[in-house]
Amino acid sequence: TVILSALQSFGIAFWVSNLPVASTGPIVPDPGPLFYLMTALTLTTGCAFVMWLGEQITERGIGNGISLIIFAGIVAGLFPAAIGMIQEMLRGERNLFQVALLLVVMLAVVAAVVFVERAQRRIPIQYASRVRGRRVMRGTATFLPLKVNTGGVIPVIFASSLLALPNALIEYLYSAFPNEVLGFLSRQLRYNMPLWDLLYVALILFFCFFYTSIIFNPIDTAENMKRVGGFIPGVRPGKKTAEYIDRVLTRLTFAGAIYLSAVSLLPIFLISGFPLHMLEPAAVGHFFNEYVPRFILDGLGLQFYFGGTSLLIVVGVGMDTVQQIESQLVMRHYDGFLKKTRIRGRR
């Protein structure tokens, strides 16, 4: 973590020193070696302190400390946003209908994210009866829970981080060696351009399947079930069980990838739409400009105060913290505050 933060700190220092000149003069008048060293040292020290603070919260508190710090930083930004929205209403820049529509959309999106994050595909598992001495132990029935969004927020973070690298590289190459190909890539790989959106969705799909394959192995799961005498009704133990679990997991992962892509792109659509009319060559952009509704191209103009990644982090951390508090209450013989679900898995 310290090495990565040091490298990123030097990158931020170079980026700040090369920012465009403001009206009052350069942001950094004389960026010498001492400036780069002090900037990198300050940012790296701050990162190490936050990591230490997160570990202390994890050891002495409830929940994951780093996740809670990120959660607090995201939620803290809502209060200035709410105050700004109220001020816009008082100035007449927004009417009551726009504010109500924004609140309804935000609540609906949060509710949908909570529903999908808690959704599971429960594969029934039956354990065979066993004879111990003169007693016959009846087989028990349980289930294997498979989440719809197995990868969580990791695929979105990886996709956005990986997509930022070629964009920065092409911008640098285009400024140093201007030509038509680099100019086309520089324009189309900018944030929320059609090619950027397409690559973003493709990377989310890839990382969903890649990350799921790392954290869950159907072959090992099938072998462990077979070793303890468990089986899926109607499916032969061993290879057939692994193939069945893999088939179900593939369908769930694809659905989860579509869900992550939709959540990630929805705030972009609400704010600025999908500028398909800016596709190149010009004839393609003109076709979309003529036949695609304007609200798709220009968006709805709603100021959605959550990005897709931020929304997934807030909901995920909030649900995890609530479940850990529930576990602590039950462990200490208190009544929990979470209601049992009535949704049953398909048999």
CSV table of C-alpha atoms in Angstrom, one decimal:
chain,number,residue,atom,x,y,z
A,1,THR,CA,0.0,0.0,0.0
A,2,VAL,CA,2.8,2.4,0.9
A,3,ILE,CA,4.6,1.7,-2.4
A,4,LEU,CA,1.5,2.2,-4.5
A,5,SER,CA,0.5,5.4,-2.6
A,6,ALA,CA,4.0,6.8,-3.1
A,7,LEU,CA,3.9,6.1,-6.8
A,8,GLN,CA,0.5,7.7,-7.1
A,9,SER,CA,1.6,10.6,-4.9
A,10,PHE,CA,4.4,11.4,-7.3
A,11,GLY,CA,2.0,11.2,-10.2
A,12,ILE,CA,-0.4,13.6,-8.5
A,13,ALA,CA,2.5,16.0,-7.8
A,14,PHE,CA,3.5,16.0,-11.5
A,15,TRP,CA,-0.1,16.4,-12.5
A,16,VAL,CA,-0.6,19.5,-10.2
A,17,SER,CA,2.7,21.0,-11.5
A,18,ASN,CA,1.5,20.7,-15.1
A,19,LEU,CA,-2.0,22.1,-14.6
A,20,PRO,CA,-3.0,25.0,-17.0
A,21,VAL,CA,-1.9,28.4,-15.9
A,22,ALA,CA,-4.7,30.3,-14.0
A,23,SER,CA,-5.5,34.0,-14.4
A,24,THR,CA,-3.4,34.8,-11.3
A,25,GLY,CA,-0.4,32.8,-12.4
A,26,PRO,CA,0.7,29.2,-12.2
A,27,ILE,CA,-0.8,27.0,-9.5
A,28,VAL,CA,2.8,25.9,-8.6
A,29,PRO,CA,5.1,28.8,-9.4
A,30,ASP,CA,8.4,26.9,-9.1
A,31,PRO,CA,7.9,23.1,-8.9
A,32,GLY,CA,11.3,22.0,-7.9
A,33,PRO,CA,12.5,18.6,-6.5
A,34,LEU,CA,11.5,19.7,-3.0
A,35,PHE,CA,7.9,20.3,-4.1
A,36,TYR,CA,7.6,16.8,-5.5
A,37,LEU,CA,9.2,15.2,-2.5
A,38,MET,CA,7.1,17.1,0.1
A,39,THR,CA,3.8,16.4,-1.9
A,40,ALA,CA,4.6,12.7,-2.2
A,41,LEU,CA,5.6,12.5,1.4
A,42,THR,CA,2.5,14.3,2.7
A,43,LEU,CA,0.1,12.2,0.6
A,44,THR,CA,1.8,8.9,1.4
A,45,THR,CA,1.8,9.7,5.2
A,46,GLY,CA,-1.9,10.6,5.0
A,47,CYS,CA,-2.6,7.3,3.3
A,48,ALA,CA,-0.7,5.3,5.9
A,49,PHE,CA,-2.5,7.1,8.7
A,50,VAL,CA,-5.9,6.4,7.2
A,51,MET,CA,-4.9,2.7,6.7
A,52,TRP,CA,-3.8,2.5,10.4
A,53,LEU,CA,-7.1,4.2,11.5
A,54,GLY,CA,-9.1,1.7,9.4
A,55,GLU,CA,-7.3,-1.2,11.0
A,56,GLN,CA,-8.1,0.2,14.5
A,57,ILE,CA,-11.8,0.5,13.6
A,58,THR,CA,-11.8,-3.1,12.3
A,59,GLU,CA,-10.1,-4.5,15.4
A,60,ARG,CA,-12.0,-2.5,18.1
A,61,GLY,CA,-15.2,-1.6,16.4
A,62,ILE,CA,-17.8,-3.1,14.0
A,63,GLY,CA,-17.4,-3.6,10.3
A,64,ASN,CA,-14.5,-3.1,8.0
A,65,GLY,CA,-12.6,0.1,9.0
A,66,ILE,CA,-11.4,1.2,5.6
A,67,SER,CA,-14.9,0.6,4.0
A,68,LEU,CA,-16.5,2.7,6.8
A,69,ILE,CA,-14.1,5.6,6.2
A,70,ILE,CA,-14.9,5.5,2.5
A,71,PHE,CA,-18.6,5.2,3.3
A,72,ALA,CA,-18.4,8.3,5.6
A,73,GLY,CA,-16.6,10.3,3.0
A,74,ILE,CA,-19.3,9.6,0.4
A,75,VAL,CA,-22.2,10.2,2.7
A,76,ALA,CA,-20.7,13.4,4.0
A,77,GLY,CA,-20.9,14.8,0.5
A,78,LEU,CA,-24.7,14.5,0.5
A,79,PHE,CA,-25.2,17.3,3.0
A,80,PRO,CA,-23.6,20.0,0.9
A,81,ALA,CA,-25.5,18.6,-2.1
A,82,ALA,CA,-28.8,18.8,-0.2
A,83,ILE,CA,-28.1,22.4,0.9
A,84,GLY,CA,-27.2,23.4,-2.6
A,85,MET,CA,-30.4,21.8,-4.0
A,86,ILE,CA,-32.5,23.8,-1.4
A,87,GLN,CA,-30.7,27.0,-2.4
A,88,GLU,CA,-31.4,26.3,-6.0
A,89,MET,CA,-35.1,25.9,-5.2
A,90,LEU,CA,-35.1,29.2,-3.3
A,91,ARG,CA,-33.5,31.0,-6.2
A,92,GLY,CA,-36.1,29.5,-8.6
A,93,GLU,CA,-33.5,27.4,-10.6
A,94,ARG,CA,-35.4,24.2,-9.7
A,95,ASN,CA,-39.0,23.6,-9.2
A,96,LEU,CA,-40.7,21.2,-6.7
A,97,PHE,CA,-41.5,18.7,-9.5
A,98,GLN,CA,-37.8,18.3,-10.4
A,99,VAL,CA,-36.7,17.8,-6.8
A,100,ALA,CA,-39.5,15.3,-6.2
A,101,LEU,CA,-38.6,13.4,-9.4
A,102,LEU,CA,-34.9,13.3,-8.3
A,103,LEU,CA,-35.8,12.0,-4.9
A,104,VAL,CA,-38.1,9.3,-6.3
A,105,VAL,CA,-35.4,8.2,-8.8
A,106,MET,CA,-32.7,8.1,-6.1
A,107,LEU,CA,-34.9,6.1,-3.7
A,108,ALA,CA,-35.9,3.7,-6.5
A,109,VAL,CA,-32.3,3.1,-7.5
A,110,VAL,CA,-31.2,2.6,-3.9
A,111,ALA,CA,-34.0,0.1,-3.3
A,112,ALA,CA,-33.2,-1.8,-6.5
A,113,VAL,CA,-29.5,-2.0,-5.5
A,114,VAL,CA,-30.4,-3.3,-2.0
A,115,PHE,CA,-32.8,-5.9,-3.5
A,116,VAL,CA,-30.2,-7.2,-6.0
A,117,GLU,CA,-27.3,-7.2,-3.5
A,118,ARG,CA,-29.4,-9.3,-1.1
A,119,ALA,CA,-30.7,-11.6,-3.9
A,120,GLN,CA,-29.5,-15.2,-3.9
A,121,ARG,CA,-30.0,-18.3,-6.0
A,122,ARG,CA,-30.3,-21.1,-3.5
A,123,ILE,CA,-29.3,-24.5,-4.8
A,124,PRO,CA,-30.9,-27.3,-2.6
A,125,ILE,CA,-28.4,-29.8,-1.1
A,126,GLN,CA,-29.4,-33.1,0.5
A,127,TYR,CA,-27.1,-35.0,2.8
A,128,ALA,CA,-27.4,-38.8,2.8
A,129,SER,CA,-28.4,-40.7,6.0
A,130,ARG,CA,-25.6,-42.2,8.1
A,131,VAL,CA,-25.4,-45.1,10.5
A,132,ARG,CA,-23.5,-44.6,13.7
A,133,GLY,CA,-23.5,-47.6,15.9
A,134,ARG,CA,-27.2,-48.6,16.3
A,135,ARG,CA,-28.4,-45.1,15.5
A,136,VAL,CA,-29.4,-43.9,12.0
A,137,MET,CA,-28.7,-40.3,11.4
A,138,ARG,CA,-31.2,-38.9,9.1
A,139,GLY,CA,-29.9,-36.8,6.2
A,140,THR,CA,-30.4,-33.1,6.5
A,141,ALA,CA,-31.4,-30.6,3.8
A,142,THR,CA,-29.7,-27.3,3.2
A,143,PHE,CA,-28.8,-25.0,0.3
A,144,LEU,CA,-25.9,-23.5,-1.4
A,145,PRO,CA,-26.4,-19.7,-1.7
A,146,LEU,CA,-25.1,-18.0,-4.8
A,147,LYS,CA,-25.3,-14.2,-4.9
A,148,VAL,CA,-26.5,-12.5,-8.1
A,149,ASN,CA,-23.7,-10.0,-7.8
A,150,THR,CA,-20.8,-12.2,-6.8
A,151,GLY,CA,-18.1,-9.8,-7.7
A,152,GLY,CA,-19.5,-6.8,-5.7
A,153,VAL,CA,-18.1,-3.4,-6.6
A,154,ILE,CA,-14.6,-4.8,-7.5
A,155,PRO,CA,-15.4,-5.2,-11.3
A,156,VAL,CA,-16.5,-1.6,-11.5
A,157,ILE,CA,-13.4,-0.3,-9.7
A,158,PHE,CA,-11.1,-2.4,-11.9
A,159,ALA,CA,-12.9,-1.3,-15.1
A,160,SER,CA,-12.8,2.4,-14.4
A,161,SER,CA,-9.1,2.3,-13.2
A,162,LEU,CA,-8.0,0.3,-16.3
A,163,LEU,CA,-9.9,2.5,-18.7
A,164,ALA,CA,-8.2,5.6,-17.3
A,165,LEU,CA,-4.7,4.4,-18.3
A,166,PRO,CA,-5.1,4.3,-22.1
A,167,ASN,CA,-7.0,7.5,-22.0
A,168,ALA,CA,-4.2,9.3,-20.2
A,169,LEU,CA,-1.6,7.7,-22.5
A,170,ILE,CA,-3.4,8.6,-25.7
A,171,GLU,CA,-3.8,12.2,-24.5
A,172,TYR,CA,-0.1,12.4,-23.8
A,173,LEU,CA,0.8,10.9,-27.2
A,174,TYR,CA,-1.6,13.1,-29.1
A,175,SER,CA,-0.2,16.2,-27.5
A,176,ALA,CA,3.4,15.1,-28.4
A,177,PHE,CA,2.6,13.5,-31.8
A,178,PRO,CA,-0.6,14.9,-33.2
A,179,ASN,CA,-2.2,12.8,-36.0
A,180,GLU,CA,-5.7,11.8,-37.1
A,181,VAL,CA,-5.7,8.3,-35.5
A,182,LEU,CA,-4.6,9.6,-32.1
A,183,GLY,CA,-7.0,12.5,-32.4
A,184,PHE,CA,-10.0,10.2,-33.1
A,185,LEU,CA,-9.0,7.9,-30.1
A,186,SER,CA,-8.5,11.0,-27.9
A,187,ARG,CA,-12.0,12.3,-28.7
A,188,GLN,CA,-13.8,9.0,-28.5
A,189,LEU,CA,-12.1,7.7,-25.3
A,190,ARG,CA,-13.1,10.7,-23.2
A,191,TYR,CA,-15.5,10.2,-20.3
A,192,ASN,CA,-19.0,9.3,-21.4
A,193,MET,CA,-18.3,9.2,-25.1
A,194,PRO,CA,-19.9,6.2,-26.9
A,195,LEU,CA,-16.6,4.3,-27.3
A,196,TRP,CA,-15.8,4.9,-23.6
A,197,ASP,CA,-19.2,3.6,-22.5
A,198,LEU,CA,-18.8,0.5,-24.7
A,199,LEU,CA,-15.4,-0.3,-23.4
A,200,TYR,CA,-16.6,0.4,-19.8
A,201,VAL,CA,-19.4,-2.2,-20.1
A,202,ALA,CA,-17.1,-4.7,-21.8
A,203,LEU,CA,-14.5,-4.4,-19.0
A,204,ILE,CA,-17.2,-4.7,-16.3
A,205,LEU,CA,-18.4,-7.9,-18.0
A,206,PHE,CA,-14.9,-9.3,-18.2
A,207,PHE,CA,-14.0,-8.5,-14.6
A,208,CYS,CA,-17.3,-9.9,-13.3
A,209,PHE,CA,-16.5,-13.3,-14.8
A,210,PHE,CA,-12.8,-13.1,-14.0
A,211,TYR,CA,-13.2,-12.1,-10.4
A,212,THR,CA,-16.0,-14.7,-9.9
A,213,SER,CA,-13.7,-17.5,-11.3
A,214,ILE,CA,-11.1,-16.5,-8.7
A,215,ILE,CA,-13.2,-16.4,-5.6
A,216,PHE,CA,-15.5,-19.4,-6.4
A,217,ASN,CA,-14.5,-22.7,-7.8
A,218,PRO,CA,-17.4,-25.1,-8.8
A,219,ILE,CA,-15.1,-28.1,-9.0
A,220,ASP,CA,-13.8,-27.7,-5.4
A,221,THR,CA,-17.3,-27.1,-4.2
A,222,ALA,CA,-18.6,-30.2,-5.9
A,223,GLU,CA,-15.7,-32.3,-4.5
A,224,ASN,CA,-16.3,-31.0,-0.9
A,225,MET,CA,-20.0,-31.8,-1.2
A,226,LYS,CA,-19.2,-35.3,-2.4
A,227,ARG,CA,-16.7,-35.9,0.4
A,228,VAL,CA,-19.2,-35.2,3.1
A,229,GLY,CA,-22.0,-37.1,1.4
A,230,GLY,CA,-23.9,-34.1,0.0
A,231,PHE,CA,-25.6,-34.0,-3.4
A,232,ILE,CA,-28.0,-31.9,-5.4
A,233,PRO,CA,-31.3,-33.7,-6.0
A,234,GLY,CA,-31.5,-34.9,-9.6
A,235,VAL,CA,-27.8,-34.2,-10.3
A,236,ARG,CA,-25.1,-36.9,-10.0
A,237,PRO,CA,-22.3,-36.1,-7.6
A,238,GLY,CA,-18.9,-35.1,-8.9
A,239,LYS,CA,-18.4,-33.8,-12.4
A,240,LYS,CA,-22.1,-33.4,-13.1
A,241,THR,CA,-22.6,-31.4,-9.9
A,242,ALA,CA,-19.6,-29.1,-10.8
A,243,GLU,CA,-21.1,-28.5,-14.3
A,244,TYR,CA,-24.5,-27.7,-12.9
A,245,ILE,CA,-23.1,-25.2,-10.4
A,246,ASP,CA,-20.9,-23.7,-13.1
A,247,ARG,CA,-23.9,-23.3,-15.4
A,248,VAL,CA,-26.0,-21.6,-12.7
A,249,LEU,CA,-23.1,-19.4,-11.6
A,250,THR,CA,-22.5,-18.3,-15.2
A,251,ARG,CA,-26.1,-17.2,-15.7
A,252,LEU,CA,-26.0,-15.4,-12.4
A,253,THR,CA,-22.7,-13.7,-13.2
A,254,PHE,CA,-24.0,-12.5,-16.5
A,255,ALA,CA,-27.1,-11.1,-14.8
A,256,GLY,CA,-24.9,-9.4,-12.2
A,257,ALA,CA,-22.7,-7.9,-14.8
A,258,ILE,CA,-25.7,-6.4,-16.6
A,259,TYR,CA,-26.9,-5.0,-13.3
A,260,LEU,CA,-23.5,-3.5,-12.5
A,261,SER,CA,-23.3,-1.9,-15.9
A,262,ALA,CA,-26.8,-0.4,-15.6
A,263,VAL,CA,-26.1,1.0,-12.1
A,264,SER,CA,-22.7,2.4,-13.3
A,265,LEU,CA,-24.2,4.1,-16.4
A,266,LEU,CA,-27.5,5.3,-14.9
A,267,PRO,CA,-26.1,8.4,-13.1
A,268,ILE,CA,-24.3,9.3,-16.3
A,269,PHE,CA,-27.5,9.0,-18.3
A,270,LEU,CA,-29.5,11.1,-15.8
A,271,ILE,CA,-27.0,13.9,-15.8
A,272,SER,CA,-25.8,14.1,-19.4
A,273,GLY,CA,-27.2,11.2,-21.5
A,274,PHE,CA,-25.4,9.1,-24.0
A,275,PRO,CA,-24.0,11.4,-26.8
A,276,LEU,CA,-24.4,8.9,-29.7
A,277,HIS,CA,-24.7,11.9,-32.0
A,278,MET,CA,-21.0,12.6,-31.4
A,279,LEU,CA,-19.9,9.3,-33.0
A,280,GLU,CA,-17.5,9.4,-35.9
A,281,PRO,CA,-17.7,9.4,-38.9
A,282,ALA,CA,-20.1,12.3,-39.0
A,283,ALA,CA,-22.7,10.3,-41.0
A,284,VAL,CA,-23.1,7.9,-38.1
A,285,GLY,CA,-23.5,10.7,-35.6
A,286,HIS,CA,-26.0,12.5,-37.9
A,287,PHE,CA,-28.1,9.3,-38.1
A,288,PHE,CA,-28.4,9.1,-34.3
A,289,ASN,CA,-29.0,12.8,-34.0
A,290,GLU,CA,-32.0,12.5,-36.4
A,291,TYR,CA,-33.7,9.3,-35.1
A,292,VAL,CA,-32.8,9.0,-31.4
A,293,PRO,CA,-34.9,10.9,-28.9
A,294,ARG,CA,-33.2,14.0,-27.4
A,295,PHE,CA,-33.6,12.8,-23.8
A,296,ILE,CA,-31.3,9.8,-24.6
A,297,LEU,CA,-28.7,12.0,-26.2
A,298,ASP,CA,-28.8,14.9,-23.7
A,299,GLY,CA,-30.0,13.1,-20.6
A,300,LEU,CA,-32.7,14.3,-18.1
A,301,GLY,CA,-30.6,17.1,-16.6
A,302,LEU,CA,-31.0,15.6,-13.1
A,303,GLN,CA,-28.1,16.1,-10.7
A,304,PHE,CA,-27.8,12.6,-9.4
A,305,TYR,CA,-25.6,12.9,-6.3
A,306,PHE,CA,-24.3,9.3,-6.3
A,307,GLY,CA,-21.9,7.8,-8.9
A,308,GLY,CA,-22.4,4.2,-9.7
A,309,THR,CA,-19.3,3.1,-7.8
A,310,SER,CA,-20.2,5.3,-4.8
A,311,LEU,CA,-23.8,4.0,-4.7
A,312,LEU,CA,-22.6,0.3,-4.7
A,313,ILE,CA,-20.1,1.1,-1.9
A,314,VAL,CA,-22.6,2.9,0.2
A,315,VAL,CA,-25.2,0.2,-0.1
A,316,GLY,CA,-22.8,-2.7,0.3
A,317,VAL,CA,-21.0,-1.2,3.4
A,318,GLY,CA,-24.3,-0.2,5.0
A,319,MET,CA,-25.8,-3.7,4.6
A,320,ASP,CA,-22.7,-5.4,5.8
A,321,THR,CA,-22.5,-3.1,8.9
A,322,VAL,CA,-26.2,-3.7,9.7
A,323,GLN,CA,-25.7,-7.5,9.5
A,324,GLN,CA,-22.7,-7.4,11.8
A,325,ILE,CA,-24.6,-5.3,14.3
A,326,GLU,CA,-27.4,-7.8,14.1
A,327,SER,CA,-25.0,-10.7,14.7
A,328,GLN,CA,-23.5,-8.9,17.7
A,329,LEU,CA,-27.0,-8.4,19.2
A,330,VAL,CA,-28.0,-12.0,18.7
A,331,MET,CA,-24.7,-13.3,20.1
A,332,ARG,CA,-25.3,-11.3,23.2
A,333,HIS,CA,-28.9,-12.6,23.6
A,334,TYR,CA,-30.6,-9.5,22.4
A,335,ASP,CA,-33.4,-9.5,19.9
A,336,GLY,CA,-32.2,-8.6,16.4
A,337,PHE,CA,-33.8,-5.8,14.4
A,338,LEU,CA,-33.7,-7.5,10.9
A,339,LYS,CA,-36.8,-9.3,9.7
A,340,LYS,CA,-36.6,-12.7,8.2
A,341,THR,CA,-37.1,-12.9,4.4
A,342,ARG,CA,-40.0,-14.8,3.0
A,343,ILE,CA,-38.4,-15.4,-0.3
A,344,ARG,CA,-37.6,-19.0,-1.0
A,345,GLY,CA,-35.2,-20.4,-3.5
A,346,ARG,CA,-36.4,-22.4,-6.5
A,347,ARG,CA,-36.3,-26.1,-5.9
